[in-house]
Short mmCIF file of C-alpha atoms in Angstrom, two decimals:
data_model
loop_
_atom_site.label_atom_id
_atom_site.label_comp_id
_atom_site.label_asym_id
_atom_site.label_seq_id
_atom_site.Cartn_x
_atom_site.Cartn_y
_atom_site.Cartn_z
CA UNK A 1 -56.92 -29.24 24.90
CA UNK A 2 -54.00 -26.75 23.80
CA UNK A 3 -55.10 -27.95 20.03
CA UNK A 4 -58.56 -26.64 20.46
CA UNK A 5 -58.07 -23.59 22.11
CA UNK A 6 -55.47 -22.92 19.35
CA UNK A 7 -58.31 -23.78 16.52
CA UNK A 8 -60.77 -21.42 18.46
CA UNK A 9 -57.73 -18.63 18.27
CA UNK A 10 -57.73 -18.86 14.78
CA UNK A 11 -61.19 -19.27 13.97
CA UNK A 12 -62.22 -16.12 15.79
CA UNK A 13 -59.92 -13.89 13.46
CA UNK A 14 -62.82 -14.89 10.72
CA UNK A 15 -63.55 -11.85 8.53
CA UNK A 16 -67.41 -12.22 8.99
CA UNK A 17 -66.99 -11.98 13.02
CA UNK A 18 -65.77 -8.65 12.74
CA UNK A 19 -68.03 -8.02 10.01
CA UNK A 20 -70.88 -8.98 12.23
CA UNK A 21 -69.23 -6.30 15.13
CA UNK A 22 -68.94 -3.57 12.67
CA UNK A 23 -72.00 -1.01 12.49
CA UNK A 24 -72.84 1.74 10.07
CA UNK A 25 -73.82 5.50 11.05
CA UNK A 26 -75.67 8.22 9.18
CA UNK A 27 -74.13 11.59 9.05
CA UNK A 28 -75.87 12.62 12.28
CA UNK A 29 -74.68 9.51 14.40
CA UNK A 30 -77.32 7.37 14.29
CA UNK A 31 -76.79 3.46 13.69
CA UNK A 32 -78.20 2.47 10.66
CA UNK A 33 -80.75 -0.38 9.77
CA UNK A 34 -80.92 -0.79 6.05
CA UNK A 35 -84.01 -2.21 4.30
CA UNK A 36 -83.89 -3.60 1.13
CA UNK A 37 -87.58 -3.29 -0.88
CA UNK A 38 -88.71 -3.95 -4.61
CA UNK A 39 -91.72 -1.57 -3.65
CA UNK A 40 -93.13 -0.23 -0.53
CA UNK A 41 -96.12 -2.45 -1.00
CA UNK A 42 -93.38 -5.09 0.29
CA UNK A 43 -93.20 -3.48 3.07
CA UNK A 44 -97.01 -4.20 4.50
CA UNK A 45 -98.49 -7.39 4.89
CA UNK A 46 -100.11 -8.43 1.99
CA UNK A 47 -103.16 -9.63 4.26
CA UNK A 48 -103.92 -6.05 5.82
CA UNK A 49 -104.25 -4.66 2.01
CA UNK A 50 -106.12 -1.40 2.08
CA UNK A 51 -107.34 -2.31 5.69
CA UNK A 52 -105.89 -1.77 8.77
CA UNK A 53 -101.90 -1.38 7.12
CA UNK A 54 -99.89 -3.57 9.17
CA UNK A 55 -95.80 -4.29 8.55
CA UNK A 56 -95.07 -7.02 6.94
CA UNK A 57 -93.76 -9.95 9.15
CA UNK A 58 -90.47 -10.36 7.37
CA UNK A 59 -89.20 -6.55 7.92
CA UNK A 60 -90.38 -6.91 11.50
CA UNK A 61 -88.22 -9.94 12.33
CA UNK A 62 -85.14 -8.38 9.81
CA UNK A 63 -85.22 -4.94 11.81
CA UNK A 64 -85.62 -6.59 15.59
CA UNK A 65 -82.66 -8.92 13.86
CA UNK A 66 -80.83 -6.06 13.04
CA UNK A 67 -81.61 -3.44 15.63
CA UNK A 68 -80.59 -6.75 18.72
CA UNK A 69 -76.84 -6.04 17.41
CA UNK A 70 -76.89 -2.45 18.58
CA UNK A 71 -76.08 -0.99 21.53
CA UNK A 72 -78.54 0.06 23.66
CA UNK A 73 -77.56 3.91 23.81
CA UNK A 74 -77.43 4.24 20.42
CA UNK A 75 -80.08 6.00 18.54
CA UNK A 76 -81.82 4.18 15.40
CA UNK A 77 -82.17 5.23 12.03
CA UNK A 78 -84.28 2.73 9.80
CA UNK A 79 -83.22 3.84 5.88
CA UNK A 80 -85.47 1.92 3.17
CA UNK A 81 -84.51 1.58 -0.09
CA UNK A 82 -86.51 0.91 -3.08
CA UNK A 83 -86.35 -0.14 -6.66
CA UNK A 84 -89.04 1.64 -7.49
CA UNK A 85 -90.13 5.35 -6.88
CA UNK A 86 -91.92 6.13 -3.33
CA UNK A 87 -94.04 9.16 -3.26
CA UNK A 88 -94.62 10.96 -0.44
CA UNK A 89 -98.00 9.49 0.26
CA UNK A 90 -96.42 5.74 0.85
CA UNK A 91 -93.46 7.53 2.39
CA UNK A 92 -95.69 8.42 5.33
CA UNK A 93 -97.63 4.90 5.34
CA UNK A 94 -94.75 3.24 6.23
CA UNK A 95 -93.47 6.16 8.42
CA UNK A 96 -96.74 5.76 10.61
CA UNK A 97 -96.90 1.77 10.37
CA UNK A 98 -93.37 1.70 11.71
CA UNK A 99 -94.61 4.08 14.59
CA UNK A 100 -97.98 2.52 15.02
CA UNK A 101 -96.84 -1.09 15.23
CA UNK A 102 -94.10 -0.59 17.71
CA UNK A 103 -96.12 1.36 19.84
CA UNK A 104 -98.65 -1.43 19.93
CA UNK A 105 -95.74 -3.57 21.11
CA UNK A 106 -95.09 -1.43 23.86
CA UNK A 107 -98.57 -1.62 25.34
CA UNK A 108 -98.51 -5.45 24.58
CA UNK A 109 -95.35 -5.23 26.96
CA UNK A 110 -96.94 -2.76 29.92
CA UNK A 111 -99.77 -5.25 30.04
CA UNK A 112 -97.12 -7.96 30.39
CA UNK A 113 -95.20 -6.21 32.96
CA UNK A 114 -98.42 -5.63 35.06
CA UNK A 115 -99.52 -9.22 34.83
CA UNK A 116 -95.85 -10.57 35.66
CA UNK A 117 -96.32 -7.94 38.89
CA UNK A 118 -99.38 -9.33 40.06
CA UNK A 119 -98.16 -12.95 39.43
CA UNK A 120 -94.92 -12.51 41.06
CA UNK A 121 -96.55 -10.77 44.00
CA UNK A 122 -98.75 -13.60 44.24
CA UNK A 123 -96.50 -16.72 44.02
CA UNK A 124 -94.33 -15.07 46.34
CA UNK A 125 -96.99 -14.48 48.95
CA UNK A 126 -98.07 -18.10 48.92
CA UNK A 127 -94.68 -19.41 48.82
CA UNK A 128 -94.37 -16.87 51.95
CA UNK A 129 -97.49 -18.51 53.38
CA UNK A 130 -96.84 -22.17 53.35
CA UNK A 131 -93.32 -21.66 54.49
CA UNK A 132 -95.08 -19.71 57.99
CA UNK A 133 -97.84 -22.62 58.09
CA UNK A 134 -94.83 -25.07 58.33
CA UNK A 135 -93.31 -23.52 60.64
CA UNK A 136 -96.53 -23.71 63.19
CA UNK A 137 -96.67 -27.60 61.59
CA UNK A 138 -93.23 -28.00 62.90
CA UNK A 139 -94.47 -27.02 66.12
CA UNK A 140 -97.24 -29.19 66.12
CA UNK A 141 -96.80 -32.64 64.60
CA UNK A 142 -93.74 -34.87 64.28
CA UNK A 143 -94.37 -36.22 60.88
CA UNK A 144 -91.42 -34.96 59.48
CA UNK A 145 -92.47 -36.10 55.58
CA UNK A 146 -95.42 -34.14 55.76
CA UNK A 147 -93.20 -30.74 57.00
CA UNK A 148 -90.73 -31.64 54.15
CA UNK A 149 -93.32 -31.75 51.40
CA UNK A 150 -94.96 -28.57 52.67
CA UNK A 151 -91.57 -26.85 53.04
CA UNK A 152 -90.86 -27.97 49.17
CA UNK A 153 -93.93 -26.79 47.78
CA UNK A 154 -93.54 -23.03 50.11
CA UNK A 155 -90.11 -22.77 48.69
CA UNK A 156 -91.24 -23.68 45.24
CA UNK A 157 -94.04 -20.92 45.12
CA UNK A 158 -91.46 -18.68 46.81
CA UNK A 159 -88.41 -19.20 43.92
CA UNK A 160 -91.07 -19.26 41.33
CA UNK A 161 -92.30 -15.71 42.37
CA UNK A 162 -88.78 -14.30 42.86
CA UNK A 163 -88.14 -15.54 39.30
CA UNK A 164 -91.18 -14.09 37.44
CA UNK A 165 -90.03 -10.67 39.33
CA UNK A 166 -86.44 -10.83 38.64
CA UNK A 167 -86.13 -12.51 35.88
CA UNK A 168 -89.14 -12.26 33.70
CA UNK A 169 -89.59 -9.04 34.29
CA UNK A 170 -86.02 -7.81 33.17
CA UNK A 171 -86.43 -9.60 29.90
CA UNK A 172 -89.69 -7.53 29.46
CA UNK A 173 -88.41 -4.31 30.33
CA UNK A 174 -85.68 -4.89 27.73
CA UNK A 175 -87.91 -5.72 25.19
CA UNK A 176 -89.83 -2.86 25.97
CA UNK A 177 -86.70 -0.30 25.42
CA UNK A 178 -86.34 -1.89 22.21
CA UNK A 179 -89.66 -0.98 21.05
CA UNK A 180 -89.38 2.30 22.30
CA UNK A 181 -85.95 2.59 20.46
CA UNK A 182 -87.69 1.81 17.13
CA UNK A 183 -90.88 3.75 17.66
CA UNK A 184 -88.84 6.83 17.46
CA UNK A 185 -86.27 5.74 14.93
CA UNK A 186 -85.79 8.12 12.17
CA UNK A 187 -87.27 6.61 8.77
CA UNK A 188 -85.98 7.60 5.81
CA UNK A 189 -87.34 6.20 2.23
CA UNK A 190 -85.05 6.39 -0.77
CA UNK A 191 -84.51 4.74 -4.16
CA UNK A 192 -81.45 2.58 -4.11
CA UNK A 193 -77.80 4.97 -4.83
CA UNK A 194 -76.87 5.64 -8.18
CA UNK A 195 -73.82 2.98 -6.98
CA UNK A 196 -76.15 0.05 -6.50
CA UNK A 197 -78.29 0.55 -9.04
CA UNK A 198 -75.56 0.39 -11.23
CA UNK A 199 -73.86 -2.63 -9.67
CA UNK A 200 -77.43 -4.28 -10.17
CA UNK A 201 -78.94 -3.40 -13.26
CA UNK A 202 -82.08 -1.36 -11.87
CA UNK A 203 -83.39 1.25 -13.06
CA UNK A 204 -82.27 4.69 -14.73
CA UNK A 205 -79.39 5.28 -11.95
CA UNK A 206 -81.34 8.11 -10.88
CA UNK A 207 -80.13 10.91 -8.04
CA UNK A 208 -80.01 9.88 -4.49
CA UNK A 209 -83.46 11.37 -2.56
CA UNK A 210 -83.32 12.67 0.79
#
């Protein structure tokens, strides 16, 4: 027992743990998700071409991968970087299909949240129901198998609607701040740092852009 706890000691002074704890900041305070792009045609779907521009899946589930490691007071600042040249046309594609698609998460989630209401409202007023009808059961009949299985299914209904409102519900609502988080993240599009594209081989190590 004193062996493991030991072994767990040491393991958690791993490098990449505190890497993984560690977060980066722009100049004005913001946490920083960094994107890593060939192009910014990587960064739609290649499905939605020239159609209704949606993100593409991959950045989706690496910025709710990053962004789930920040704190929740923290403001969000979403810098892509490209091999390639963005001009200020694609700049403000992916500017508004950032906005656009988080915002249609959040009214995916305030349909959610009304449904779970109504739901939890529901089970919780049948649960609420049965439990009275055994009670005028008790009164009434002395099969006590019959009260117990009516009792089980009241308090089922019952728990089951406390849980939907409780606990279902605070998973949505933190979901929800999430989305609202990255709907008004700051975007910023740049070509990769003279640093990296050294380190790398791209391009003509061209200035930073703003």
């Amino acid at each position: 027992m004193f062996e493991r706890r030991k072994l767990l000691k040491r393991l958690k002074k791993s490098p990449a743990l505190k890497d993984a704890y560690e977060i980066d900041y722009d100049k004005d305070g913001r946490a920083k998700i960094d994107v890593g792009l060939i192009d910014s045609d990587d960064f739609f779907s290649p499905f939605s071409y020239l159609t209704y521009e949606l993100m593409n899946p991959g950045v989706i589930d690496y910025i709710n991968m990053c962004e789930a490691q920040i704190p929740v007071g923290e403001e969000i600042s979403i810098d892509i970087h490209t091999e390639e040249m963005t001009t200020n046309e694609e700049k403000k594609r992916i500017r508004h299909a950032v906005k656009r698609h988080h915002a249609e998460q959040i009214v995916l989630l305030n349909k959610k949240l009304k449904r779970n209401a109504l739901m939890g409202f529901l089970y919780t007023f049948i649960g609420l129901a049965i439990l009275i009808v055994e009670a005028f059961l008790y009164i009434e009949l002395s099969q006590i198998h019959i009260l117990e299985i009516v009792a089980v299914i009241g308090w089922l209904f019952l728990w089951d609607g406390l849980e939907v409102l409780l606990g279902d519900r605070s998973e949505i609502r933190r979901k929800q701040i999430r989305s609202y988080r990255l709907m008004n993240a700051k975007v910023h599009i740049r070509r990769y740092s003279r640093k990296i594209q050294r380190a790398y081989g791209i391009g003509e190590f061209e200035e930073d852009e703003e």
